[in-house]
Tab-separated table of C-alpha atoms in Angstrom:
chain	number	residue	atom	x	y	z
A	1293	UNK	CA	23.095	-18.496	-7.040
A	1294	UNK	CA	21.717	-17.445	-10.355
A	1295	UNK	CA	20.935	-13.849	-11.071
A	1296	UNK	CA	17.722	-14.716	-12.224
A	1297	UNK	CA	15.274	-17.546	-12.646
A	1298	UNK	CA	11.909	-17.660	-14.559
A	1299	UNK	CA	9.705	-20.277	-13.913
A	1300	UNK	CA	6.470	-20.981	-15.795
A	1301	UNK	CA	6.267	-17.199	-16.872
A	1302	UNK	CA	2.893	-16.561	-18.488
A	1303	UNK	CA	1.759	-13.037	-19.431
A	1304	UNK	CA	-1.945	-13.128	-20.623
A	1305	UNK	CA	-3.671	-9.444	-21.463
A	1306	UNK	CA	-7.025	-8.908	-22.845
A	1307	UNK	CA	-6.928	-13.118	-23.665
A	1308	UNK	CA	-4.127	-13.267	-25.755
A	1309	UNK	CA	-1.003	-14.659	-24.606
A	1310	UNK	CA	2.135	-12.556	-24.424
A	1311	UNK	CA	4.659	-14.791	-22.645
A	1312	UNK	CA	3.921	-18.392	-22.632
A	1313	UNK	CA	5.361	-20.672	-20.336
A	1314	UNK	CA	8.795	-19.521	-19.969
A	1315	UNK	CA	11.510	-21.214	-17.836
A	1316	UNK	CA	15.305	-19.589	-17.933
A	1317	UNK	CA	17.985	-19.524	-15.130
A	1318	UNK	CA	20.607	-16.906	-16.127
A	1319	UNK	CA	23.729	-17.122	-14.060
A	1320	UNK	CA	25.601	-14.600	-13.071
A	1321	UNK	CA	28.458	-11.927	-14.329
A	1322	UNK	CA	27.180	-13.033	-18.374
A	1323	UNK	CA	25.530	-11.345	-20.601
A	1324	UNK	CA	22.513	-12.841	-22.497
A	1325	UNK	CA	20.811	-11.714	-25.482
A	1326	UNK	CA	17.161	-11.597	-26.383
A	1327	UNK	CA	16.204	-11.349	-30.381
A	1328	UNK	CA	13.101	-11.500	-32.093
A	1329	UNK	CA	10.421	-9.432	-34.734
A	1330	UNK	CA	8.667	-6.596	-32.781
A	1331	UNK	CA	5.561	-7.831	-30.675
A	1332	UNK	CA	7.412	-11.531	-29.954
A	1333	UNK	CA	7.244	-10.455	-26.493
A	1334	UNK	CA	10.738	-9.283	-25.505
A	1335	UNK	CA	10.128	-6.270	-24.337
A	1336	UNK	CA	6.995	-8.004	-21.927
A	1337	UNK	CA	9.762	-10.762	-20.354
A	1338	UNK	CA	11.864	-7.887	-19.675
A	1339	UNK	CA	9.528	-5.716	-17.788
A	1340	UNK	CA	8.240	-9.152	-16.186
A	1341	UNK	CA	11.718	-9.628	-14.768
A	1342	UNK	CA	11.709	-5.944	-13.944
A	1343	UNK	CA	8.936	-6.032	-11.881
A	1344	UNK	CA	7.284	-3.566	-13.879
A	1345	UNK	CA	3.943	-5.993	-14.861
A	1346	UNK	CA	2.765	-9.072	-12.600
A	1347	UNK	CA	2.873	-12.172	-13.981
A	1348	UNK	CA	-0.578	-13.854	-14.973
A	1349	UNK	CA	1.145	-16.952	-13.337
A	1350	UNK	CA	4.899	-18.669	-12.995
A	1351	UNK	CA	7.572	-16.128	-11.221
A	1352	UNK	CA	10.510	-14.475	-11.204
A	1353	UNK	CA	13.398	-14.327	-9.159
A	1354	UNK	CA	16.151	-12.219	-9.045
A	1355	UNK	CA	19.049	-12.652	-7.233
A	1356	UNK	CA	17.365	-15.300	-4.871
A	1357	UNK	CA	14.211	-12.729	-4.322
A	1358	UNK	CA	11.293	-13.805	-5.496
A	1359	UNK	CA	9.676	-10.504	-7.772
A	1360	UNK	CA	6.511	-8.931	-6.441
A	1361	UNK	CA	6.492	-11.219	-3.700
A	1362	UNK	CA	9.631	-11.091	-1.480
A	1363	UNK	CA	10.659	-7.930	-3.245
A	1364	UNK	CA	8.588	-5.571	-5.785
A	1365	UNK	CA	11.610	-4.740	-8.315
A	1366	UNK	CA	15.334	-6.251	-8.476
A	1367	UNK	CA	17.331	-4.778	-5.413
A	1368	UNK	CA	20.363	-3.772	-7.601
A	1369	UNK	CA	18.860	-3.117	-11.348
A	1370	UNK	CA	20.389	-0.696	-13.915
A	1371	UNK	CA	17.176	-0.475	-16.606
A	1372	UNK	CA	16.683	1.131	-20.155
A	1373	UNK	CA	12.921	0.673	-21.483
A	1374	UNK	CA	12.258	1.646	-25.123
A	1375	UNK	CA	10.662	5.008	-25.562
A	1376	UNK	CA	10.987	6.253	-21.673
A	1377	UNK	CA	12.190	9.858	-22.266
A	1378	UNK	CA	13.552	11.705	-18.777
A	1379	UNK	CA	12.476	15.416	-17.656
A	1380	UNK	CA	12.780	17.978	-20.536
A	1381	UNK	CA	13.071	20.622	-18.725
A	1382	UNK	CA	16.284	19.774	-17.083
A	1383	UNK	CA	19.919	18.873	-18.117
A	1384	UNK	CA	21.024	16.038	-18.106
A	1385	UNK	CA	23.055	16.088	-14.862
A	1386	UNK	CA	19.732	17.591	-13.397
A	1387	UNK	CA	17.849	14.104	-14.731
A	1388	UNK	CA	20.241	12.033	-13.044
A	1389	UNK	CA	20.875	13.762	-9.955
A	1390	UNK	CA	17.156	13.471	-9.284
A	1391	UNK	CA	17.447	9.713	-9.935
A	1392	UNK	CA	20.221	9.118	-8.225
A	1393	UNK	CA	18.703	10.961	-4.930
A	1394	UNK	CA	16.123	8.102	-4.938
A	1395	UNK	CA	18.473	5.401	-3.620
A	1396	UNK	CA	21.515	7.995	-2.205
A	1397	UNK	CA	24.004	5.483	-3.258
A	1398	UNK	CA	26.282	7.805	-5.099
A	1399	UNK	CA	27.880	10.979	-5.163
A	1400	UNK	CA	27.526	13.742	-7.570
A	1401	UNK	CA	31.316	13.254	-9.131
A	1402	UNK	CA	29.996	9.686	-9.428
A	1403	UNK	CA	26.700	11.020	-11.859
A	1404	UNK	CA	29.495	13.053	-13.171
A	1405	UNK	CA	32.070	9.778	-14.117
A	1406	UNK	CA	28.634	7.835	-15.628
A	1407	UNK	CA	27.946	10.611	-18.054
A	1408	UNK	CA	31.500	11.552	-19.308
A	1409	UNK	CA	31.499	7.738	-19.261
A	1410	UNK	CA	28.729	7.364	-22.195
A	1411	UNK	CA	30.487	10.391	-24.153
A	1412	UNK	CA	28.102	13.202	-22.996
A	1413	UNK	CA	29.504	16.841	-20.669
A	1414	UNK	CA	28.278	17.257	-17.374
A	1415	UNK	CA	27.789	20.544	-17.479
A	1416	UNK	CA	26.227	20.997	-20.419
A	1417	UNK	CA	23.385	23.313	-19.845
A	1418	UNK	CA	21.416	22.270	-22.382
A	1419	UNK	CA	17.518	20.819	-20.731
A	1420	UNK	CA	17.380	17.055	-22.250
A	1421	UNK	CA	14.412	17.952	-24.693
A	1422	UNK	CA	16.758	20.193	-26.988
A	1423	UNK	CA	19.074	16.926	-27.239
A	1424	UNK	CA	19.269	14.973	-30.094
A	1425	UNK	CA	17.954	11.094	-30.340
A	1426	UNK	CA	21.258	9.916	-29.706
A	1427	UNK	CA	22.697	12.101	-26.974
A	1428	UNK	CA	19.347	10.738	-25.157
A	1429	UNK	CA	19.657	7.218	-25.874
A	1430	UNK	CA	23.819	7.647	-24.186
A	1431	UNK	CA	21.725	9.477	-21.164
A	1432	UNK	CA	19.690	6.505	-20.597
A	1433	UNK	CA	22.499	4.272	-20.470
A	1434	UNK	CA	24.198	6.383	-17.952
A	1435	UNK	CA	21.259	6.306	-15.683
A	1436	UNK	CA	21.218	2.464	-16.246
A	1437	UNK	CA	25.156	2.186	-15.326
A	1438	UNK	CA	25.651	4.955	-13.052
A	1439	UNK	CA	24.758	2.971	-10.216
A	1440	UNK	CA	26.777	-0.163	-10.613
A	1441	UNK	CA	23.688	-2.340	-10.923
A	1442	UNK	CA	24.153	-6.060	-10.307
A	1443	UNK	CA	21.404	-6.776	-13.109
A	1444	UNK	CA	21.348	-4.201	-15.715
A	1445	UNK	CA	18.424	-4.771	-18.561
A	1446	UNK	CA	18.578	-3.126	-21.437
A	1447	UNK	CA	16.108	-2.717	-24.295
A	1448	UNK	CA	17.453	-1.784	-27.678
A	1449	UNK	CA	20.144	-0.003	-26.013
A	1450	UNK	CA	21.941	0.573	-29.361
A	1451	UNK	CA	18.501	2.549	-30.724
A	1452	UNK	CA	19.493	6.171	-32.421
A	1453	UNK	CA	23.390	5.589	-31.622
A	1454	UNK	CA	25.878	6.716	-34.214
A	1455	UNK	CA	28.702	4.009	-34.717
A	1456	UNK	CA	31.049	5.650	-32.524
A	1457	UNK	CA	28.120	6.176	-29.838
A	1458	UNK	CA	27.184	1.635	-30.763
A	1459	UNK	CA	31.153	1.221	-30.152
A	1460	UNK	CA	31.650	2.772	-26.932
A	1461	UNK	CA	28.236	1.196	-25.654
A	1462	UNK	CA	29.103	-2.439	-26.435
A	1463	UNK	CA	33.060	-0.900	-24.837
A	1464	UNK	CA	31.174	-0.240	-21.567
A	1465	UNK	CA	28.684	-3.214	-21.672
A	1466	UNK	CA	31.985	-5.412	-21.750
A	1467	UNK	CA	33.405	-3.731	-18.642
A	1468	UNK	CA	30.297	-3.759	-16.458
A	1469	UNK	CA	30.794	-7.249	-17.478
A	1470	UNK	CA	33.980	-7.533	-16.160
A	1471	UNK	CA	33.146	-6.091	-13.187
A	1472	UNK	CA	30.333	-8.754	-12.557
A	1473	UNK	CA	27.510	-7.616	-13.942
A	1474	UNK	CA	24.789	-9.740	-15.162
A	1475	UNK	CA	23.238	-8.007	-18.760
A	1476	UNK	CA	20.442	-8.661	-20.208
A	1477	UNK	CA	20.167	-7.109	-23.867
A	1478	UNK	CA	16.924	-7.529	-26.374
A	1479	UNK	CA	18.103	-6.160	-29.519
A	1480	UNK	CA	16.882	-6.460	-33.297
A	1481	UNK	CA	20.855	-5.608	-34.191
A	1482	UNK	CA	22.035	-9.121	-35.237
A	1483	UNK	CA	25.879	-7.546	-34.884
A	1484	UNK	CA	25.148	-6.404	-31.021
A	1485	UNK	CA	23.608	-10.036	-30.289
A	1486	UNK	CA	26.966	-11.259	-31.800
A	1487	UNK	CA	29.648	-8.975	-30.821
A	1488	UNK	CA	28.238	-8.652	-26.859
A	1489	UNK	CA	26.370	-12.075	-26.117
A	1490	UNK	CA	27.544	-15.285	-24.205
A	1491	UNK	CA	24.092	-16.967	-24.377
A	1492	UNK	CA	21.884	-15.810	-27.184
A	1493	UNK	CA	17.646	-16.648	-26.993
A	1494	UNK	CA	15.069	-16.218	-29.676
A	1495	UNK	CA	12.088	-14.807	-28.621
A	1496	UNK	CA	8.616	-15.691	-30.815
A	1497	UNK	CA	4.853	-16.038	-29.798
A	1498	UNK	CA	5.773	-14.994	-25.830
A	1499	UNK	CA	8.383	-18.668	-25.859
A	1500	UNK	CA	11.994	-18.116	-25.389
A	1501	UNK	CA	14.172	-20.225	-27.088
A	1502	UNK	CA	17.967	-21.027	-26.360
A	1503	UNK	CA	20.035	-20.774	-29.550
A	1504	UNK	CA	23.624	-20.523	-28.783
A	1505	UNK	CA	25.482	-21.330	-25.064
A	1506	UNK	CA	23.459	-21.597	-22.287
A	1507	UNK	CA	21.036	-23.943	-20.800
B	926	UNK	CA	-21.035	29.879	15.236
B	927	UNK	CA	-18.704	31.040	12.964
B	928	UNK	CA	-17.376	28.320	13.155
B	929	UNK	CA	-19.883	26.012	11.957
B	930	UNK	CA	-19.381	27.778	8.257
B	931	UNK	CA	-19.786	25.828	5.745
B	932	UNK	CA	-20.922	22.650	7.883
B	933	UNK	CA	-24.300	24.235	8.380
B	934	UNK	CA	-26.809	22.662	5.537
B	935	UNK	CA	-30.804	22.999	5.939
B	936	UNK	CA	-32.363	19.142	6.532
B	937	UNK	CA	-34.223	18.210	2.987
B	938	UNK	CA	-37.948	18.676	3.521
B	939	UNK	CA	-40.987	17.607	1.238
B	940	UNK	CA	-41.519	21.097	0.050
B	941	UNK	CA	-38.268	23.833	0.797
B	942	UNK	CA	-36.736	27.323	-0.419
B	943	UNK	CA	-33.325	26.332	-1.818
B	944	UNK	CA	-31.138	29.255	-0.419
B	945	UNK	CA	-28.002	28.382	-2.623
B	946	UNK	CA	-25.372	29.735	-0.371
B	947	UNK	CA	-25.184	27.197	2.169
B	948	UNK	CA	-24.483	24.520	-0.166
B	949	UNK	CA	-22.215	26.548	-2.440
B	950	UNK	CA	-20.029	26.949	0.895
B	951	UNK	CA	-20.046	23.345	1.511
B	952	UNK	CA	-19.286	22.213	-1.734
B	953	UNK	CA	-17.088	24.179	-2.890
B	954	UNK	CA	-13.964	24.222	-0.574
B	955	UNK	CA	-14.290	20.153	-1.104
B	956	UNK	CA	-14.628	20.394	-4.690
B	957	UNK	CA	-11.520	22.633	-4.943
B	958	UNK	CA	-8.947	19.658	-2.608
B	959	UNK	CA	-10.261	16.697	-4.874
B	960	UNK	CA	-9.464	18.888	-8.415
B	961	UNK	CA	-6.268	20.212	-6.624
B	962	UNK	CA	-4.857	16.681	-5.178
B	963	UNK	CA	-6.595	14.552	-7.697
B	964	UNK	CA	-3.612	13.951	-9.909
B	965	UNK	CA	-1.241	13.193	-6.709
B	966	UNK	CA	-0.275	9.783	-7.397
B	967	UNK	CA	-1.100	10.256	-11.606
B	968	UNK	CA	1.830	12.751	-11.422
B	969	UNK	CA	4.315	9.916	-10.901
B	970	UNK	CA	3.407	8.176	-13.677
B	971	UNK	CA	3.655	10.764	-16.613
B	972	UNK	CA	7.488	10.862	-17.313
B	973	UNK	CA	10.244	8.636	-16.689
B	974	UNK	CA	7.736	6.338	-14.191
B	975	UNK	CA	9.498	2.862	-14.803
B	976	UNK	CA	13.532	4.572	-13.711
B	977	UNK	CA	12.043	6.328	-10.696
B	978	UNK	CA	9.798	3.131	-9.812
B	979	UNK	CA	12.628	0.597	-9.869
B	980	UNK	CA	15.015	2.678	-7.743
B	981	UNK	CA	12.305	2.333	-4.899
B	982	UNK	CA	12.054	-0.211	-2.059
B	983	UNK	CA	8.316	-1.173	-2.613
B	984	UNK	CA	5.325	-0.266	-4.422
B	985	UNK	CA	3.726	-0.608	-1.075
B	986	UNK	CA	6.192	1.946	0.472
B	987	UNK	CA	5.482	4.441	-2.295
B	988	UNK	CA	1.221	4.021	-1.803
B	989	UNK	CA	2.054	4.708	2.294
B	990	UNK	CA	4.126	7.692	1.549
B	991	UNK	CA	1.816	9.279	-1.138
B	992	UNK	CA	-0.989	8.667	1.445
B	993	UNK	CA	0.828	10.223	4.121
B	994	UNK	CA	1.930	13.194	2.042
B	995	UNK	CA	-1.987	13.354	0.895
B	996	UNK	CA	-3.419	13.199	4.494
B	997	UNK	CA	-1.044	15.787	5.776
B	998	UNK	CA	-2.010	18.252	2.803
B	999	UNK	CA	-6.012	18.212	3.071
B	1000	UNK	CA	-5.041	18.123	6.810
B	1001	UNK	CA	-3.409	21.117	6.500
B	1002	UNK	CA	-5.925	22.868	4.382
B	1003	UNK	CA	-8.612	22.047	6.492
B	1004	UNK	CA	-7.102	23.069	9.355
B	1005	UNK	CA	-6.299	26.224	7.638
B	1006	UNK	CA	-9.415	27.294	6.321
B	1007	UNK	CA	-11.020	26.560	9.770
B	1008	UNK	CA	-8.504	28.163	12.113
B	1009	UNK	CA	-8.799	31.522	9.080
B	1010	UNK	CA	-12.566	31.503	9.719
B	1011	UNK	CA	-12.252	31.497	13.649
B	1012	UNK	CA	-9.193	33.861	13.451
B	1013	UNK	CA	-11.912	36.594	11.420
B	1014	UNK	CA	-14.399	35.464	13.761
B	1015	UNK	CA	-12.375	36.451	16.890
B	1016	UNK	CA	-11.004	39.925	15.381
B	1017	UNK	CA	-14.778	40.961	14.116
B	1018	UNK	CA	-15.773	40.348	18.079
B	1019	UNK	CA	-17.033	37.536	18.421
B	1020	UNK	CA	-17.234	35.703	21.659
B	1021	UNK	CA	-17.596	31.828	22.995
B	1022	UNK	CA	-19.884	30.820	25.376
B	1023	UNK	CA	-17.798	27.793	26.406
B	1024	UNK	CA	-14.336	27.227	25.591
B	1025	UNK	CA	-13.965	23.331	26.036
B	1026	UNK	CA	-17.095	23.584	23.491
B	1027	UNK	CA	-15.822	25.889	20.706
B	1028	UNK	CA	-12.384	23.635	20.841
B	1029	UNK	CA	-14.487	20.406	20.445
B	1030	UNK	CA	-16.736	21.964	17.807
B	1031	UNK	CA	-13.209	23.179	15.523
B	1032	UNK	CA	-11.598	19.748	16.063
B	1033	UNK	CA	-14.648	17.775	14.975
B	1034	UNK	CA	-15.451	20.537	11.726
B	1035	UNK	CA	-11.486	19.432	11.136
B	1036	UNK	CA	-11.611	16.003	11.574
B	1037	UNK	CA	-14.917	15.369	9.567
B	1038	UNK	CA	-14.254	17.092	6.708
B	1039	UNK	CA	-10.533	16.142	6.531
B	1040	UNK	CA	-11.736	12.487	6.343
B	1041	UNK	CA	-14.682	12.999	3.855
B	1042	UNK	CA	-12.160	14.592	1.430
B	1043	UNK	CA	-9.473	11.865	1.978
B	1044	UNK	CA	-11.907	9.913	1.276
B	1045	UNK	CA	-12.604	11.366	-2.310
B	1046	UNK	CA	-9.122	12.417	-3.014
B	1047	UNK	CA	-7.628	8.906	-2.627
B	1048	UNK	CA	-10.197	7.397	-4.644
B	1049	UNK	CA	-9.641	9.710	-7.206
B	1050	UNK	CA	-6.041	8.487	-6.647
B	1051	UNK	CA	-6.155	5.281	-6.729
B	1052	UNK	CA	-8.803	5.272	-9.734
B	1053	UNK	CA	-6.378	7.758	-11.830
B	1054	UNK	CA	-3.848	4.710	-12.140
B	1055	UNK	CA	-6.346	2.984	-14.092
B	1056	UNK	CA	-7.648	5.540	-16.505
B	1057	UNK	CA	-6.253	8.902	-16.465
B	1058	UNK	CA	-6.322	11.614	-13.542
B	1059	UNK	CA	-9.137	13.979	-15.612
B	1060	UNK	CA	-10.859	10.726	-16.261
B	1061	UNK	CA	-10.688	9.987	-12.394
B	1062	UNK	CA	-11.442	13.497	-11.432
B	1063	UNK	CA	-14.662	13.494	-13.841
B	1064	UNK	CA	-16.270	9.994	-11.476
B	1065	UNK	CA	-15.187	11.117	-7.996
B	1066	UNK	CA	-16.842	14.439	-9.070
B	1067	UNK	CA	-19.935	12.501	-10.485
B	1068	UNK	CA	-20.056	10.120	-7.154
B	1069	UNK	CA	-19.527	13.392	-4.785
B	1070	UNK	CA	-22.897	14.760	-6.591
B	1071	UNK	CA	-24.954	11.880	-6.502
B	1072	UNK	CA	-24.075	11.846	-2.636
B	1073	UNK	CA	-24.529	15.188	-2.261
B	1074	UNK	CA	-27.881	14.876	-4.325
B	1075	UNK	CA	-29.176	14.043	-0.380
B	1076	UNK	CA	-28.706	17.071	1.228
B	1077	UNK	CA	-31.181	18.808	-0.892
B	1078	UNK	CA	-33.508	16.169	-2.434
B	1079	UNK	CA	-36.205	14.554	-0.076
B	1080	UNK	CA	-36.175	10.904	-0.283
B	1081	UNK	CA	-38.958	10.217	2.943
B	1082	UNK	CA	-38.520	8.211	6.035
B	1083	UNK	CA	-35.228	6.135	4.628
B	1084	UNK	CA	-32.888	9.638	4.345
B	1085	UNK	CA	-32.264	9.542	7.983
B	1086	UNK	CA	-30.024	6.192	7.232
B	1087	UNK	CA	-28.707	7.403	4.161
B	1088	UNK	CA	-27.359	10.301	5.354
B	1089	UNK	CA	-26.054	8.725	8.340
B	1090	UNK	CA	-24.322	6.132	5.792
B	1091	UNK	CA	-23.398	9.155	3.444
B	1092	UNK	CA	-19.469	9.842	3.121
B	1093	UNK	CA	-19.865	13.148	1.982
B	1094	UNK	CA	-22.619	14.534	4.318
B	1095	UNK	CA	-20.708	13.421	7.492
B	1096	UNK	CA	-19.036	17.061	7.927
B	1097	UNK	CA	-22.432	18.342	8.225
B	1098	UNK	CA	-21.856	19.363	11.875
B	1099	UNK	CA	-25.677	20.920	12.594
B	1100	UNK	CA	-27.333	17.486	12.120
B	1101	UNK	CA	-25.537	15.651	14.431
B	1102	UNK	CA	-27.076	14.877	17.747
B	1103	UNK	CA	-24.457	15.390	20.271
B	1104	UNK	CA	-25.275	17.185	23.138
B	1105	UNK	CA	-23.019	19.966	23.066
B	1106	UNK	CA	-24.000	20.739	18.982
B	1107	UNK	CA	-28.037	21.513	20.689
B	1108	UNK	CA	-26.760	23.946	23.090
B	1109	UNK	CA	-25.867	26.279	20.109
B	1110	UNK	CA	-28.384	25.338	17.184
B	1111	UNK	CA	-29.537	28.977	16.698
B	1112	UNK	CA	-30.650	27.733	13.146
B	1113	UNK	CA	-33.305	25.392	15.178
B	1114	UNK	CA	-32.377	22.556	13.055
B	1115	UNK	CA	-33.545	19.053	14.504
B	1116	UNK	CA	-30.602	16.646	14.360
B	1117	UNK	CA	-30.868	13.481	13.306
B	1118	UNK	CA	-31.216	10.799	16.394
B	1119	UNK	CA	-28.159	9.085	16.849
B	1120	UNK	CA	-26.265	10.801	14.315
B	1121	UNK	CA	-22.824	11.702	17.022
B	1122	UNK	CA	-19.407	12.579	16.248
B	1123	UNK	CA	-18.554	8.959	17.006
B	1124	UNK	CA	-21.180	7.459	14.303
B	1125	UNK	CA	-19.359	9.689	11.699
B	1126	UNK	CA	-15.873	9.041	12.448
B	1127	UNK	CA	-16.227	5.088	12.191
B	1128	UNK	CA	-19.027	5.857	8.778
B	1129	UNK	CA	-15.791	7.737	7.549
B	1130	UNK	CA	-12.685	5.319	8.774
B	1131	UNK	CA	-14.906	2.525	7.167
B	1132	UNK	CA	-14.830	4.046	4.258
B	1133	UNK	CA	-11.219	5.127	3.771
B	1134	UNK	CA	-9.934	1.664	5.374
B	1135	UNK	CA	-11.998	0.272	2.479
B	1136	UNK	CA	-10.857	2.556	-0.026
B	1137	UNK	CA	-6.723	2.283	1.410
B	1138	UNK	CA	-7.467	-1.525	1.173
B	1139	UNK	CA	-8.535	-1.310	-2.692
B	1140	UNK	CA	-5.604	1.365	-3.269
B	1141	UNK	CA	-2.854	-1.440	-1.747
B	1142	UNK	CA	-4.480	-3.875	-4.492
B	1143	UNK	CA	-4.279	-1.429	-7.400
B	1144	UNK	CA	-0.770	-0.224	-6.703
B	1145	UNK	CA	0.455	-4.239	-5.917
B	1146	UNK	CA	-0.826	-5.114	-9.623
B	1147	UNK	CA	-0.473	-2.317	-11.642
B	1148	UNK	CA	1.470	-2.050	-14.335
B	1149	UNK	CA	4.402	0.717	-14.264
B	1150	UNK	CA	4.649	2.425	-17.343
B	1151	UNK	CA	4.744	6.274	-18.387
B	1152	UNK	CA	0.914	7.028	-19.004
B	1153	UNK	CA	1.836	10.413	-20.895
């Protein structure tokens, strides 16, 4: 089974078209790249396969579940959206503890693990609004992870990241990989495209074109 | 009767003295639920929206629960303003005439106005995740006035049927025609013929079935994203 399928995506808003057509199958335990200029439509096709926005027409299916129809988002999805800051009034083990009570899947040394994991303390008392760009860009990736998603989608997950903070991301992208993870990364970093991808797709004018590997 | 306060308005006539007290009573406890709950389902949407959204089972499962958690709120304020008002009632002496009556009488006051403000606090709801929940506070507000515009504005031999159509007049308990209402109309109102209990509760479930039927279409095709 693939992890997910896209057939005959189209996005239309307001008339114009922001995903045109599109038709992927993404197998499972890879990781896939997305790369294009800003407004190409990457960030749309990701929140399509998210279940975030409902298709003008075509579908989505994830995992054999068709989006918005069988299921409204991915069952097992680890997400980062660009600009989606958390709750600034709490830490950061506050911010994931409160996500993390919405499925009940893990334990509190496991929130614990995800954000030593990304380079960040657990008990630092510090509420997420006093943190810098980059300490919240590692945060979101630990929410994304801590669950051990099947389908984790990330959106410029590299944004704000210092090179020791890019390293240890593409470090942990690699072992959710290993561990059967299907990634999806859109990323205007040429090098993270390079360094992380199996299967690399340009996206321009809302089509999706393959590039390198895949189908 | 002290029970019926609040629910008590004067039927519009041709020519009337406004007292502004009755209506102030009945609009203003149902004013006050629709600014408090108004941003109930807006709330979810201002930070962090599309990580909490994804980590639920259904965007259908989250509408039934926020309408649950709504309905047992304005529930629960209804039923305490009302039991408050009978609890003074009872301690400044006074007495029932029938008891089956005065526990009919609280139940419908409860009922009635619990589903008029459902009404206008899901709407306001529901039409929050399309603009903003000031935005959708600003038309429920606007629609509750025109209805209201009824109680005190004489329209001639139609207002009868609008009333008896009108979502936010239903809790007005003196105009209805049931038989144990007449026993106690000391404020010699004439009710309005076959304007029962009954009438109102299926005016009112019509309504909100409508209104939970457009809510299940909004939340099915809305897009998730932090509104903030």
């Amino acid at each position: 089974m693939n992890a997910v399928e896209i057939r005959n995506l189209t996005k239309i808003i307001r008339g114009k078209v922001i995903l045109n057509d599109i038709n992927l199958e993404l197998e499972q335990g890879k990781i896939y790249g997305f790369f294009g200029r800003n407004g190409s439509g990457k960030t749309m096709l990701f929140r399509a396969i998210c279940g975030l926005i409902k298709p003008t027409s075509g579908e989505v299916v994830v995992f054999g579940k068709r989006i918005g129809i069988d299921v409204s988002f991915p069952d097992s999805l680890g997400l980062i959206i660009e600009n989606v800051g958390l709750w600034g009034q709490w830490t950061g083990f506050q911010n994931l503890k409160f996500l993390a009570s919405i499925k009940n899947i893990i334990n509190d040394n496991e929130i614990r693990a995800a954000i030593k994991r990304v380079g960040l303390d657990p008990d630092d008392k510090r509420p997420y609004r006093k943190y810098s760009l980059g300490m919240k860009q590692r945060l979101a990736i630990a929410q994304a992870i801590m669950e051990r998603p099947q389908l984790i989608v990330l959106d410029e997950p590299t944004n704000s990241l210092d090179e020791e903070g890019v390293s240890l991301v593409r470090k942990i992208l690699l072992e959710e990989k290993e561990r059967g993870a299907t990634i999806l990364i859109a990323s205007h970093i040429k090098e993270d495209i390079d360094l992380l991808c199996d299967y690399k797709f340009k996206v321009d004018d809302g089509k999706v074109y393959c590039v390198e590997g895949g189908r | 009767m002290i029970i019926f306060c609040g629910n008590i308005l004067p039927y519009p006539q041709k020519s009337m003295n406004i007292w502004l007290t009755p209506y102030l009573l009945y609009a203003v406890p149902k004013l006050y639920v629709l600014f408090e709950m108004g941003n109930f389902f807006y709330e979810d949407f201002i930070i962090c929206s599309v990580y909490v959204f994804t980590r639920k089972e259904s965007r259908l499962f989250w509408f039934i629960k926020k309408l649950g958690n709504i309905s047992k709120y304005v529930f629960g304020y209804y039923t305490g303003v009302i039991v408050s008002v009978v609890v003074v009632g009872i301690i400044r002496g006074l007495k029932t005439r029938s008891f089956s009556d005065f526990v009919f009488i609280i139940i419908s006051v409860i009922i009635l106005n619990f589903l008029s403000s459902l009404i206008f606090v899901l709407l306001t709801n529901v039409l929050s995740l399309y603009s903003n929940s000031r935005l959708s506070i600003l038309y429920s507000v606007l629609v509750w006035t025109v209805c209201f515009l009824q109680a005190f504005v004489y329209i001639g031999n139609i207002q009868p049927l609008l009333i008896k159509l009108n979502p936010v007049l239903q809790p007005v308990i003196i105009w209805h025609d049931n038989y144990f209402l007449k026993k106690y109309n000391v404020f010699e109102i004439e009710p309005i013929h076959t304007f029962d209990m009954l009438w109102s509760l299926l005016v009112l479930c019509i309504y909100l079935l409508g209104i939970i039927l457009f809510g299940v279409r909004v939340i099915k095709t809305i897009e998730i994203t932090d509104r903030d």
